[in-house]
Each structure stands twice: as structure tokens, then as C-alpha cells.
Amino acid sequence: MLFLLLLALCMRTFVNTVSSPDEEISDEVSTLCHQEQGSSCSIEFRRFDIVSDVSDHHYIKSNESGKEMQSFANANGTVQCQIMKEWKILETDLPDSIYVRAYETRIDLLRAVIIGAPGTPYHDGLFFFDIVFPSDYPKHPPKVYYHAHGLRLNPNLYANGKVCLSLINTWSGAKPEKWTPTKSTILQLLVSIQGLVLNDKPYFNEPGTQVSQNKMTQNVIKKYMAYNETAFLLSCKTMLNHMNNQPKHFESLVAEHFQMRAEHILAALGAYRNGFCLVGHYSLGSSSPSKPLKVSPSFKDSLDKFSAALHLAFEKIGKTSPIVHGSEMAKNGSVSKTVVETEANTCSSSSANPQAFVGKPKSSKHKGVWKRFISALAWISK
């Protein structure tokens, strides 16, 4: 009777677990999956705050005329009232992956950082933008400067910091895509940059390539994949730039973010190097291709160099736990069986097929349930 009772309890646990697809099998898997979903929600850094020192802001010399300054100083004026509304929206509605700082002595200025989204070649990167409101805001859109460090990692983000976007009238677009004084907001602007600019297929942001998405020839696929590889390498270089020269007021965010994501970033480099995933498709708990993808020697070499450089940078910012990086995973052209199995099982299901741009990862978590069930039966039968 005791045996049957315990067996029934085990079966109930098994059924409940299987019928709840979002419930993770173990604390370890739960932690890993939490990390995969961006991890920014665990960072102890306020998404919106007001600071004082504005000395390193790109637009510090803007709005210096007496008339311009007065428009921001008038507490009853349209400009200041609208900016205060913007602050309130940012304070309450920012997503976990965007952080903003306003300035108490210069309400016309903002600084924002966007965390690159999973599933894109920009994943885990930090992308900083300086923003200035015009003195007739919101009649005209704000100006935006991207901290590019001389790198152009996206068709819309120039090496000189220019941001091309219809919403801020720096690129052509239909009227609904343009700035609308009564509707458009800074939050809309930041979310647009994250979703429309730092996306999974940045190659198609280039003028004249949009039609190619409906004609996915091998040549187009090759160009798309090559662009993603370049974008990812430049994103890695941007990570190094930000760790070596942390933007003011975001020092703790930079440190916390990369301490948290270091192992994931280096594991992704190793997976891309060994052909287990298309660039941007590194994720946890998914199947791998039966045959590794072809990776060019030049891309492998670049990944090895960035892996080593990032490893050192992560150690400097306080990531002290052991980290395995690409060059260690491929000594003498070979990779250990354990590392191969670990990395191969962390790539999204679409990674083996260049034409499957975005695919939902396949879950293998029920294997753990069966193991627990069988173990429970073995224990009961003792």
C-alpha cells in the first residue's frame, strides 16, 4: 500500500510538471533560463534616475543662447512641462533592457543605454545614446547621438555617431513613421532603436535591400550572414570600448551587466566559432545541427582574438569565476567532447538552417522529469 501511495504521488508530480511547460526542472536550469532571457531584470541599477554631472555629454554645448535656456527654465512653459511628462513616462514604463539618466541642471539632455536583444547579432551588447531636446520641443524631434567609437555596426548607426531614423526625421519615411508632436515620445524613440535598428537582420536595414527578404536567394542569404558576423564582431569591440571607458553615471551598470553575462558571451563566441549556431542564435536548452556549419578561417580567427580580449576585460571588472573562451575550446583545432556537447545543445533550433531566420527553441527539459521519475521509483522499490 505504501508503495502504491508513493507511486501515485510521483506520477502526480510528473504530470503536473509536464503539463506546465514554463516550469523549469531544476534550480540550475531555472537559473540558466533566467539568464538567457536578458538578465537585465537582476541588475541592481535604477532604470531611470536624475544625476548632476553632465560634463561628458555630447550635446553639452547645445541650447546655450539666452532664448533657448529660457524655454527650458520656464516652469509654466510648454517645453518644460512636456519634458517633465517624458521623465514620468521613462520612470514608469521603461523595459528592463533600457536605462536612462536625466540631468538636474540640464533638463534638455538625456543619456540612454540599450541592451542588445537575444536572437540578434547585438545580443548582450551595451549601446549608448546621448539625446538633446530642441528649445521648441515637442514641435520638433530630439537629436540623438550614438556612442559609436568610430565603428559602424548597423546601417542606421554611423561611425560618426549619426542615427538615421524616420522618427527623428533623419531618414525618409511615410508620415506615420515621422515625428508627431502630439503622440511621439522618447520612450517610443528608444524602443524603435532597439526593435527596428538593433534587430536580427540588420543587413535589410540598408536602403535597396528590403525587397530581398521576399527573394531569399543563396546570394542574399550569404550577404545577410556575412553582415551579421561583422555586426557581432563590432558589437564585441564595442563591449571592450565600454568596459575600458565606461560612460559617466553608468559605471556600475557596465560592471554588473558584464559580470552577469560574461560566461554567456564567451560561450556564444565558442559556439559561433565551432559552427554550432548562426551568429545571433545562441540560446539555452535547444537542439543543435547534426553537422556543424561552415565557418570561415578569418571569422574563427577574429572570434578567438575577441574571446581572449573579452576574457581579460571581464576579469578586470570583477568576473572572477573560471571562464572558458573560444581559444581554449579550440586548441590545435580540436574541441573537448564535453565542451562540444555543452555548446551544441545551447543553440536555437533555427541555427542550422540559414533560411529559418527566427525559430522558437525546442525544449528538452522533460528528459529531466523522466530521470527524476525513474529515480523515485528506484528509491521506492528499495
mmCIF file of C-alpha atoms in Angstrom:
data_model
loop_
_atom_site.group_PDB
_atom_site.id
_atom_site.type_symbol
_atom_site.label_atom_id
_atom_site.label_comp_id
_atom_site.label_asym_id
_atom_site.label_seq_id
_atom_site.Cartn_x
_atom_site.Cartn_y
_atom_site.Cartn_z
ATOM 1 C CA MET A 1 0.000 0.000 0.000
ATOM 2 C CA LEU A 2 2.813 2.418 0.881
ATOM 3 C CA PHE A 3 4.469 1.587 -2.428
ATOM 4 C CA LEU A 4 1.283 2.415 -4.370
ATOM 5 C CA LEU A 5 0.760 5.658 -2.438
ATOM 6 C CA LEU A 6 4.283 6.878 -3.140
ATOM 7 C CA LEU A 7 3.964 5.800 -6.762
ATOM 8 C CA ALA A 8 0.778 7.852 -7.117
ATOM 9 C CA LEU A 9 2.474 10.898 -5.620
ATOM 10 C CA CYS A 10 5.389 10.539 -8.051
ATOM 11 C CA MET A 11 3.001 10.232 -11.002
ATOM 12 C CA ARG A 12 1.120 13.342 -9.881
ATOM 13 C CA THR A 13 4.351 15.294 -9.645
ATOM 14 C CA PHE A 14 5.351 14.050 -13.092
ATOM 15 C CA VAL A 15 2.042 15.001 -14.712
ATOM 16 C CA ASN A 16 1.975 18.435 -13.089
ATOM 17 C CA THR A 17 5.488 19.154 -14.272
ATOM 18 C CA VAL A 18 4.864 18.050 -17.847
ATOM 19 C CA SER A 19 1.587 19.983 -18.034
ATOM 20 C CA SER A 20 3.368 23.198 -17.015
ATOM 21 C CA PRO A 21 5.750 23.939 -19.913
ATOM 22 C CA ASP A 22 7.040 27.103 -18.319
ATOM 23 C CA GLU A 23 8.071 25.375 -15.103
ATOM 24 C CA GLU A 24 11.764 24.508 -15.062
ATOM 25 C CA ILE A 25 13.037 21.104 -13.976
ATOM 26 C CA SER A 26 15.749 22.129 -11.560
ATOM 27 C CA ASP A 27 17.128 25.205 -9.842
ATOM 28 C CA GLU A 28 20.135 25.069 -12.162
ATOM 29 C CA VAL A 29 18.024 25.036 -15.335
ATOM 30 C CA SER A 30 15.793 27.757 -13.927
ATOM 31 C CA THR A 31 18.797 29.949 -13.272
ATOM 32 C CA LEU A 32 20.219 29.348 -16.738
ATOM 33 C CA CYS A 33 16.931 30.096 -18.458
ATOM 34 C CA HIS A 34 16.545 33.255 -16.382
ATOM 35 C CA GLN A 35 19.977 34.348 -17.543
ATOM 36 C CA GLU A 36 19.091 33.602 -21.159
ATOM 37 C CA GLN A 37 16.066 35.878 -21.063
ATOM 38 C CA GLY A 38 18.167 39.003 -20.832
ATOM 39 C CA SER A 39 19.167 39.063 -17.161
ATOM 40 C CA SER A 40 18.820 42.820 -17.016
ATOM 41 C CA CYS A 41 15.962 42.457 -14.518
ATOM 42 C CA SER A 42 18.501 41.191 -11.974
ATOM 43 C CA ILE A 43 20.773 44.216 -12.292
ATOM 44 C CA GLU A 44 20.598 46.467 -9.257
ATOM 45 C CA PHE A 45 20.595 49.696 -11.255
ATOM 46 C CA ARG A 46 17.630 52.038 -11.483
ATOM 47 C CA ARG A 47 16.173 52.172 -14.974
ATOM 48 C CA PHE A 48 15.551 55.909 -14.658
ATOM 49 C CA ASP A 49 17.305 58.399 -12.426
ATOM 50 C CA ILE A 50 18.361 62.041 -12.254
ATOM 51 C CA VAL A 51 22.058 62.916 -11.952
ATOM 52 C CA SER A 52 24.106 66.098 -11.850
ATOM 53 C CA ASP A 53 27.425 65.873 -13.733
ATOM 54 C CA VAL A 54 26.848 66.486 -17.433
ATOM 55 C CA SER A 55 30.470 67.113 -18.395
ATOM 56 C CA ASP A 56 30.904 64.214 -20.855
ATOM 57 C CA HIS A 57 27.579 64.597 -22.682
ATOM 58 C CA HIS A 58 27.884 65.007 -26.453
ATOM 59 C CA TYR A 59 25.364 67.857 -26.566
ATOM 60 C CA ILE A 60 26.692 69.833 -23.610
ATOM 61 C CA LYS A 61 27.167 72.922 -25.790
ATOM 62 C CA SER A 62 23.656 72.830 -27.224
ATOM 63 C CA ASN A 63 20.877 75.281 -26.270
ATOM 64 C CA GLU A 64 23.343 77.870 -24.928
ATOM 65 C CA SER A 65 21.615 81.031 -26.155
ATOM 66 C CA GLY A 66 19.588 83.050 -23.682
ATOM 67 C CA LYS A 67 16.342 82.441 -25.531
ATOM 68 C CA GLU A 68 16.913 78.681 -25.663
ATOM 69 C CA MET A 69 17.857 78.493 -21.995
ATOM 70 C CA GLN A 70 14.755 80.465 -21.020
ATOM 71 C CA SER A 71 12.462 77.995 -22.796
ATOM 72 C CA PHE A 72 13.748 75.219 -20.554
ATOM 73 C CA ALA A 73 13.793 77.339 -17.382
ATOM 74 C CA ASN A 74 10.154 78.477 -17.612
ATOM 75 C CA ALA A 75 8.315 76.151 -15.220
ATOM 76 C CA ASN A 76 4.966 77.055 -16.784
ATOM 77 C CA GLY A 77 6.178 76.797 -20.341
ATOM 78 C CA THR A 78 5.229 74.114 -22.838
ATOM 79 C CA VAL A 79 8.772 72.794 -23.232
ATOM 80 C CA GLN A 80 9.491 72.124 -19.553
ATOM 81 C CA CYS A 81 6.019 70.670 -18.972
ATOM 82 C CA GLN A 82 6.455 68.276 -21.873
ATOM 83 C CA ILE A 83 9.908 67.195 -20.706
ATOM 84 C CA MET A 84 8.524 66.512 -17.216
ATOM 85 C CA LYS A 85 5.888 64.296 -18.850
ATOM 86 C CA GLU A 86 8.665 62.465 -20.667
ATOM 87 C CA TRP A 87 10.522 61.922 -17.396
ATOM 88 C CA LYS A 88 7.385 60.454 -15.832
ATOM 89 C CA ILE A 89 6.876 58.063 -18.739
ATOM 90 C CA LEU A 90 10.501 56.938 -18.591
ATOM 91 C CA GLU A 91 10.326 56.468 -14.835
ATOM 92 C CA THR A 92 7.334 54.158 -15.024
ATOM 93 C CA ASP A 93 7.361 52.462 -18.432
ATOM 94 C CA LEU A 94 10.958 51.672 -19.427
ATOM 95 C CA PRO A 95 11.505 47.997 -20.281
ATOM 96 C CA ASP A 96 14.132 46.001 -18.384
ATOM 97 C CA SER A 97 16.638 46.343 -21.216
ATOM 98 C CA ILE A 98 16.744 50.162 -21.437
ATOM 99 C CA TYR A 99 18.221 52.558 -18.860
ATOM 100 C CA VAL A 100 18.063 56.371 -18.887
ATOM 101 C CA ARG A 101 19.678 59.198 -16.955
ATOM 102 C CA ALA A 102 18.336 62.769 -16.885
ATOM 103 C CA TYR A 103 20.270 65.794 -15.597
ATOM 104 C CA GLU A 104 19.011 68.093 -12.856
ATOM 105 C CA THR A 105 20.951 71.111 -14.156
ATOM 106 C CA ARG A 106 20.245 70.435 -17.845
ATOM 107 C CA ILE A 107 16.738 69.126 -18.352
ATOM 108 C CA ASP A 108 17.281 69.353 -22.109
ATOM 109 C CA LEU A 109 19.695 66.409 -22.018
ATOM 110 C CA LEU A 110 19.332 62.647 -21.571
ATOM 111 C CA ARG A 111 21.628 59.649 -21.821
ATOM 112 C CA ALA A 112 20.285 56.171 -22.560
ATOM 113 C CA VAL A 113 21.720 52.692 -22.894
ATOM 114 C CA ILE A 114 20.029 49.846 -24.736
ATOM 115 C CA ILE A 115 20.955 46.209 -24.109
ATOM 116 C CA GLY A 116 21.136 44.192 -27.313
ATOM 117 C CA ALA A 117 18.257 41.725 -27.541
ATOM 118 C CA PRO A 118 18.610 37.912 -27.637
ATOM 119 C CA GLY A 119 18.286 36.474 -31.131
ATOM 120 C CA THR A 120 20.220 39.320 -32.752
ATOM 121 C CA PRO A 121 23.927 39.800 -33.540
ATOM 122 C CA TYR A 122 23.838 42.559 -30.914
ATOM 123 C CA HIS A 123 22.874 40.272 -28.020
ATOM 124 C CA ASP A 124 24.387 41.228 -24.651
ATOM 125 C CA GLY A 125 25.955 44.405 -26.035
ATOM 126 C CA LEU A 126 25.504 47.855 -24.499
ATOM 127 C CA PHE A 127 24.645 50.700 -26.869
ATOM 128 C CA PHE A 128 24.772 54.265 -25.545
ATOM 129 C CA PHE A 129 22.895 57.274 -26.919
ATOM 130 C CA ASP A 130 23.029 60.962 -25.961
ATOM 131 C CA ILE A 131 19.818 62.912 -26.540
ATOM 132 C CA VAL A 132 19.032 66.629 -26.612
ATOM 133 C CA PHE A 133 15.607 68.259 -26.692
ATOM 134 C CA PRO A 134 15.197 71.264 -29.027
ATOM 135 C CA SER A 135 14.074 74.546 -27.479
ATOM 136 C CA ASP A 136 10.676 74.218 -29.201
ATOM 137 C CA TYR A 137 10.053 70.618 -28.097
ATOM 138 C CA PRO A 138 7.840 68.752 -28.923
ATOM 139 C CA LYS A 139 7.258 70.685 -32.148
ATOM 140 C CA HIS A 140 10.477 69.179 -33.479
ATOM 141 C CA PRO A 141 12.045 65.839 -32.546
ATOM 142 C CA PRO A 142 15.113 65.468 -30.306
ATOM 143 C CA LYS A 143 18.577 64.981 -31.721
ATOM 144 C CA VAL A 144 20.298 61.676 -30.992
ATOM 145 C CA TYR A 145 23.992 60.821 -30.943
ATOM 146 C CA TYR A 146 25.221 57.233 -30.844
ATOM 147 C CA HIS A 147 28.480 56.452 -28.993
ATOM 148 C CA ALA A 148 29.989 54.617 -31.953
ATOM 149 C CA HIS A 149 33.698 54.772 -31.068
ATOM 150 C CA GLY A 150 34.336 55.039 -34.791
ATOM 151 C CA LEU A 151 32.533 51.770 -35.576
ATOM 152 C CA ARG A 152 29.580 51.300 -37.915
ATOM 153 C CA LEU A 153 27.859 48.133 -36.752
ATOM 154 C CA ASN A 154 24.479 48.903 -38.286
ATOM 155 C CA PRO A 155 23.243 50.665 -41.442
ATOM 156 C CA ASN A 156 21.325 53.151 -39.271
ATOM 157 C CA LEU A 157 24.178 53.896 -36.847
ATOM 158 C CA TYR A 158 27.077 55.749 -38.427
ATOM 159 C CA ALA A 159 30.681 55.697 -37.271
ATOM 160 C CA ASN A 160 30.448 59.451 -36.565
ATOM 161 C CA GLY A 161 27.505 58.923 -34.182
ATOM 162 C CA LYS A 162 24.688 59.882 -36.569
ATOM 163 C CA VAL A 163 21.447 57.965 -36.078
ATOM 164 C CA CYS A 164 19.298 57.503 -39.195
ATOM 165 C CA LEU A 165 15.681 57.024 -38.217
ATOM 166 C CA SER A 166 12.419 58.264 -39.703
ATOM 167 C CA LEU A 167 11.020 59.029 -36.248
ATOM 168 C CA ILE A 168 13.588 61.781 -35.658
ATOM 169 C CA ASN A 169 13.423 62.989 -39.274
ATOM 170 C CA THR A 170 16.952 61.899 -40.145
ATOM 171 C CA TRP A 171 15.683 59.404 -42.725
ATOM 172 C CA SER A 172 12.839 59.367 -45.217
ATOM 173 C CA GLY A 173 9.637 57.596 -44.332
ATOM 174 C CA ALA A 174 5.863 57.686 -44.565
ATOM 175 C CA LYS A 175 4.041 60.287 -42.482
ATOM 176 C CA PRO A 176 3.002 57.807 -39.745
ATOM 177 C CA GLU A 177 6.697 56.918 -39.297
ATOM 178 C CA LYS A 178 7.705 60.551 -38.795
ATOM 179 C CA TRP A 179 7.744 62.574 -35.587
ATOM 180 C CA THR A 180 4.261 63.551 -34.432
ATOM 181 C CA PRO A 181 4.355 66.318 -31.774
ATOM 182 C CA THR A 182 1.135 65.200 -30.104
ATOM 183 C CA LYS A 183 1.996 61.481 -29.996
ATOM 184 C CA SER A 184 5.713 60.744 -30.277
ATOM 185 C CA THR A 185 7.804 60.240 -27.131
ATOM 186 C CA ILE A 186 11.351 59.466 -26.039
ATOM 187 C CA LEU A 187 10.228 56.001 -24.946
ATOM 188 C CA GLN A 188 8.908 55.362 -28.463
ATOM 189 C CA LEU A 189 12.240 56.530 -29.853
ATOM 190 C CA LEU A 190 14.309 54.200 -27.664
ATOM 191 C CA VAL A 191 12.087 51.189 -28.274
ATOM 192 C CA SER A 192 12.246 51.893 -32.021
ATOM 193 C CA ILE A 193 16.047 51.884 -31.945
ATOM 194 C CA GLN A 194 16.058 48.605 -30.040
ATOM 195 C CA GLY A 195 13.449 46.863 -32.176
ATOM 196 C CA LEU A 196 13.837 48.391 -35.641
ATOM 197 C CA VAL A 197 17.554 49.208 -35.724
ATOM 198 C CA LEU A 198 19.284 46.665 -33.472
ATOM 199 C CA ASN A 199 17.305 43.791 -34.956
ATOM 200 C CA ASP A 200 18.059 40.233 -36.022
ATOM 201 C CA LYS A 201 18.541 41.065 -39.720
ATOM 202 C CA PRO A 202 20.327 44.440 -39.853
ATOM 203 C CA TYR A 203 21.512 43.808 -43.419
ATOM 204 C CA PHE A 204 17.958 44.536 -44.595
ATOM 205 C CA ASN A 205 18.070 47.994 -42.961
ATOM 206 C CA GLU A 206 20.336 49.010 -45.838
ATOM 207 C CA PRO A 207 18.432 51.005 -48.500
ATOM 208 C CA GLY A 208 17.524 48.878 -51.507
ATOM 209 C CA THR A 209 17.712 45.504 -49.717
ATOM 210 C CA GLN A 210 14.196 45.340 -48.276
ATOM 211 C CA VAL A 211 12.747 43.592 -51.311
ATOM 212 C CA SER A 212 15.378 40.879 -50.964
ATOM 213 C CA GLN A 213 13.637 39.368 -47.947
ATOM 214 C CA ASN A 214 10.960 38.036 -50.295
ATOM 215 C CA LYS A 215 13.576 36.631 -52.655
ATOM 216 C CA MET A 216 15.859 34.649 -50.412
ATOM 217 C CA THR A 217 18.445 33.514 -52.923
ATOM 218 C CA GLN A 218 21.664 31.890 -51.775
ATOM 219 C CA ASN A 219 23.473 35.123 -52.579
ATOM 220 C CA VAL A 220 21.153 37.157 -50.343
ATOM 221 C CA ILE A 221 21.494 34.612 -47.528
ATOM 222 C CA LYS A 222 25.272 34.781 -47.826
ATOM 223 C CA LYS A 223 25.223 38.592 -47.576
ATOM 224 C CA TYR A 224 22.834 38.544 -44.606
ATOM 225 C CA MET A 225 25.000 36.036 -42.722
ATOM 226 C CA ALA A 226 28.208 37.925 -43.509
ATOM 227 C CA TYR A 227 26.686 41.180 -42.253
ATOM 228 C CA ASN A 228 25.600 39.526 -39.005
ATOM 229 C CA GLU A 229 29.118 38.190 -38.475
ATOM 230 C CA THR A 230 30.607 41.660 -38.943
ATOM 231 C CA ALA A 231 27.947 43.254 -36.724
ATOM 232 C CA PHE A 232 28.652 40.762 -33.951
ATOM 233 C CA LEU A 233 32.411 41.340 -34.097
ATOM 234 C CA LEU A 234 31.898 45.107 -33.950
ATOM 235 C CA SER A 235 29.488 44.600 -31.056
ATOM 236 C CA CYS A 236 32.238 42.684 -29.241
ATOM 237 C CA LYS A 237 34.639 45.550 -29.897
ATOM 238 C CA THR A 238 32.028 47.968 -28.559
ATOM 239 C CA MET A 239 31.804 45.870 -25.373
ATOM 240 C CA LEU A 240 35.551 46.261 -24.911
ATOM 241 C CA ASN A 241 35.335 50.013 -25.522
ATOM 242 C CA HIS A 242 32.650 50.447 -22.886
ATOM 243 C CA MET A 243 34.478 48.349 -20.303
ATOM 244 C CA ASN A 244 37.684 50.301 -20.873
ATOM 245 C CA ASN A 245 35.971 53.690 -21.000
ATOM 246 C CA GLN A 246 32.747 53.494 -19.022
ATOM 247 C CA PRO A 247 30.244 56.306 -19.716
ATOM 248 C CA LYS A 248 29.659 58.575 -16.743
ATOM 249 C CA HIS A 249 26.816 57.575 -14.408
ATOM 250 C CA PHE A 250 26.663 54.090 -15.953
ATOM 251 C CA GLU A 251 29.844 52.643 -14.470
ATOM 252 C CA SER A 252 28.062 50.258 -12.114
ATOM 253 C CA LEU A 253 25.655 49.128 -14.849
ATOM 254 C CA VAL A 254 28.532 48.289 -17.189
ATOM 255 C CA ALA A 255 30.271 46.304 -14.449
ATOM 256 C CA GLU A 256 27.152 44.454 -13.265
ATOM 257 C CA HIS A 257 25.952 43.660 -16.759
ATOM 258 C CA PHE A 258 29.202 42.133 -17.950
ATOM 259 C CA GLN A 259 29.856 40.343 -14.669
ATOM 260 C CA MET A 260 26.473 38.689 -15.129
ATOM 261 C CA ARG A 261 26.746 37.955 -18.855
ATOM 262 C CA ALA A 262 30.455 37.173 -19.209
ATOM 263 C CA GLU A 263 30.166 33.397 -19.352
ATOM 264 C CA HIS A 264 27.202 33.535 -21.719
ATOM 265 C CA ILE A 265 29.010 35.907 -24.097
ATOM 266 C CA LEU A 266 32.160 33.788 -24.225
ATOM 267 C CA ALA A 267 30.171 30.595 -24.652
ATOM 268 C CA ALA A 268 28.371 32.214 -27.598
ATOM 269 C CA LEU A 269 31.716 33.098 -29.200
ATOM 270 C CA GLY A 270 32.786 29.490 -28.844
ATOM 271 C CA ALA A 271 29.526 28.204 -30.324
ATOM 272 C CA TYR A 272 29.784 30.512 -33.335
ATOM 273 C CA ARG A 273 33.431 29.611 -33.813
ATOM 274 C CA ASN A 274 32.730 25.895 -33.891
ATOM 275 C CA GLY A 275 29.761 26.185 -36.242
ATOM 276 C CA PHE A 276 27.071 25.158 -33.755
ATOM 277 C CA CYS A 277 24.940 28.257 -34.386
ATOM 278 C CA LEU A 278 24.348 31.016 -36.853
ATOM 279 C CA VAL A 279 25.505 34.286 -35.330
ATOM 280 C CA GLY A 280 22.812 35.729 -33.089
ATOM 281 C CA HIS A 281 21.101 32.377 -32.465
ATOM 282 C CA TYR A 282 22.969 31.264 -29.349
ATOM 283 C CA SER A 283 20.441 30.254 -26.694
ATOM 284 C CA LEU A 284 19.928 27.702 -23.951
ATOM 285 C CA GLY A 285 18.197 24.344 -23.965
ATOM 286 C CA SER A 286 17.876 23.915 -27.719
ATOM 287 C CA SER A 287 18.860 21.357 -30.312
ATOM 288 C CA SER A 288 21.990 21.632 -32.458
ATOM 289 C CA PRO A 289 22.685 20.901 -36.120
ATOM 290 C CA SER A 290 23.642 17.312 -36.924
ATOM 291 C CA LYS A 291 26.545 18.717 -38.880
ATOM 292 C CA PRO A 292 28.472 21.861 -37.812
ATOM 293 C CA LEU A 293 28.066 24.887 -40.038
ATOM 294 C CA LYS A 294 30.970 26.048 -42.165
ATOM 295 C CA VAL A 295 32.888 28.898 -40.521
ATOM 296 C CA SER A 296 35.465 30.927 -42.419
ATOM 297 C CA PRO A 297 39.050 30.888 -41.078
ATOM 298 C CA SER A 298 39.054 34.693 -40.836
ATOM 299 C CA PHE A 299 35.880 34.714 -38.726
ATOM 300 C CA LYS A 300 37.294 31.963 -36.473
ATOM 301 C CA ASP A 301 40.478 33.952 -36.019
ATOM 302 C CA SER A 302 38.547 37.119 -35.138
ATOM 303 C CA LEU A 303 36.389 35.255 -32.634
ATOM 304 C CA ASP A 304 39.466 33.775 -30.960
ATOM 305 C CA LYS A 305 41.041 37.223 -30.628
ATOM 306 C CA PHE A 306 37.901 38.808 -29.213
ATOM 307 C CA SER A 307 37.365 35.853 -26.902
ATOM 308 C CA ALA A 308 40.811 36.317 -25.379
ATOM 309 C CA ALA A 309 40.426 40.106 -25.133
ATOM 310 C CA LEU A 310 36.967 39.889 -23.568
ATOM 311 C CA HIS A 311 38.153 37.251 -21.120
ATOM 312 C CA LEU A 312 40.789 39.666 -19.797
ATOM 313 C CA ALA A 313 38.331 42.567 -19.726
ATOM 314 C CA PHE A 314 35.769 40.525 -17.775
ATOM 315 C CA GLU A 315 38.416 39.579 -15.219
ATOM 316 C CA LYS A 316 39.320 43.251 -14.751
ATOM 317 C CA ILE A 317 35.735 44.265 -13.968
ATOM 318 C CA GLY A 318 35.452 41.578 -11.311
ATOM 319 C CA LYS A 319 34.265 38.411 -13.042
ATOM 320 C CA THR A 320 36.427 36.034 -11.004
ATOM 321 C CA SER A 321 34.797 32.664 -11.677
ATOM 322 C CA PRO A 322 36.508 30.398 -14.244
ATOM 323 C CA ILE A 323 35.558 31.224 -17.813
ATOM 324 C CA VAL A 324 36.140 29.023 -20.843
ATOM 325 C CA HIS A 325 36.654 31.020 -24.019
ATOM 326 C CA GLY A 326 36.940 30.257 -27.679
ATOM 327 C CA SER A 327 40.714 29.884 -27.949
ATOM 328 C CA GLU A 328 40.737 27.358 -25.102
ATOM 329 C CA MET A 329 37.908 25.439 -26.735
ATOM 330 C CA ALA A 330 39.801 25.017 -29.969
ATOM 331 C CA LYS A 331 43.434 24.362 -29.129
ATOM 332 C CA ASN A 332 45.207 22.680 -32.014
ATOM 333 C CA GLY A 333 41.933 22.701 -33.945
ATOM 334 C CA SER A 334 40.192 20.297 -31.584
ATOM 335 C CA VAL A 335 37.454 20.756 -29.039
ATOM 336 C CA SER A 336 36.812 18.607 -25.998
ATOM 337 C CA LYS A 337 33.783 16.293 -26.150
ATOM 338 C CA THR A 338 32.265 17.894 -23.045
ATOM 339 C CA VAL A 339 32.504 21.413 -24.436
ATOM 340 C CA VAL A 340 31.175 20.321 -27.820
ATOM 341 C CA GLU A 341 28.121 18.712 -26.224
ATOM 342 C CA THR A 342 27.533 21.690 -23.950
ATOM 343 C CA GLU A 343 27.753 24.267 -26.714
ATOM 344 C CA ALA A 344 25.963 22.180 -29.308
ATOM 345 C CA ASN A 345 22.947 21.933 -27.038
ATOM 346 C CA THR A 346 22.717 25.676 -26.456
ATOM 347 C CA CYS A 347 21.944 26.852 -29.969
ATOM 348 C CA SER A 348 18.493 27.772 -31.165
ATOM 349 C CA SER A 349 16.705 25.312 -33.400
ATOM 350 C CA SER A 350 16.819 27.659 -36.404
ATOM 351 C CA SER A 351 20.585 27.975 -36.240
ATOM 352 C CA ALA A 352 21.234 25.021 -38.522
ATOM 353 C CA ASN A 353 19.095 26.495 -41.284
ATOM 354 C CA PRO A 354 20.177 29.892 -42.647
ATOM 355 C CA GLN A 355 16.703 30.395 -44.141
ATOM 356 C CA ALA A 356 14.994 29.950 -40.770
ATOM 357 C CA PHE A 357 15.772 33.429 -39.507
ATOM 358 C CA VAL A 358 13.884 33.276 -36.244
ATOM 359 C CA GLY A 359 12.793 29.987 -34.693
ATOM 360 C CA LYS A 360 11.453 29.015 -31.322
ATOM 361 C CA PRO A 361 13.970 26.883 -29.428
ATOM 362 C CA LYS A 362 12.977 23.299 -28.844
ATOM 363 C CA SER A 363 12.646 22.327 -25.202
ATOM 364 C CA SER A 364 14.378 19.218 -23.896
ATOM 365 C CA LYS A 365 13.546 19.801 -20.248
ATOM 366 C CA HIS A 366 11.172 16.810 -19.940
ATOM 367 C CA LYS A 367 14.162 14.476 -20.085
ATOM 368 C CA GLY A 368 14.980 15.605 -16.582
ATOM 369 C CA VAL A 369 11.456 14.793 -15.432
ATOM 370 C CA TRP A 370 11.754 11.201 -16.624
ATOM 371 C CA LYS A 371 15.088 10.833 -14.829
ATOM 372 C CA ARG A 372 13.546 12.112 -11.598
ATOM 373 C CA PHE A 373 10.563 9.812 -12.021
ATOM 374 C CA ILE A 374 12.734 6.740 -12.630
ATOM 375 C CA SER A 375 14.986 7.667 -9.689
ATOM 376 C CA ALA A 376 11.935 7.992 -7.460
ATOM 377 C CA LEU A 377 10.714 4.553 -8.494
ATOM 378 C CA ALA A 378 14.122 3.057 -7.808
ATOM 379 C CA TRP A 379 14.172 4.648 -4.358
ATOM 380 C CA ILE A 380 10.629 3.410 -3.607
ATOM 381 C CA SER A 381 11.442 -0.151 -4.592
ATOM 382 C CA LYS A 382 14.395 -0.368 -2.217
#
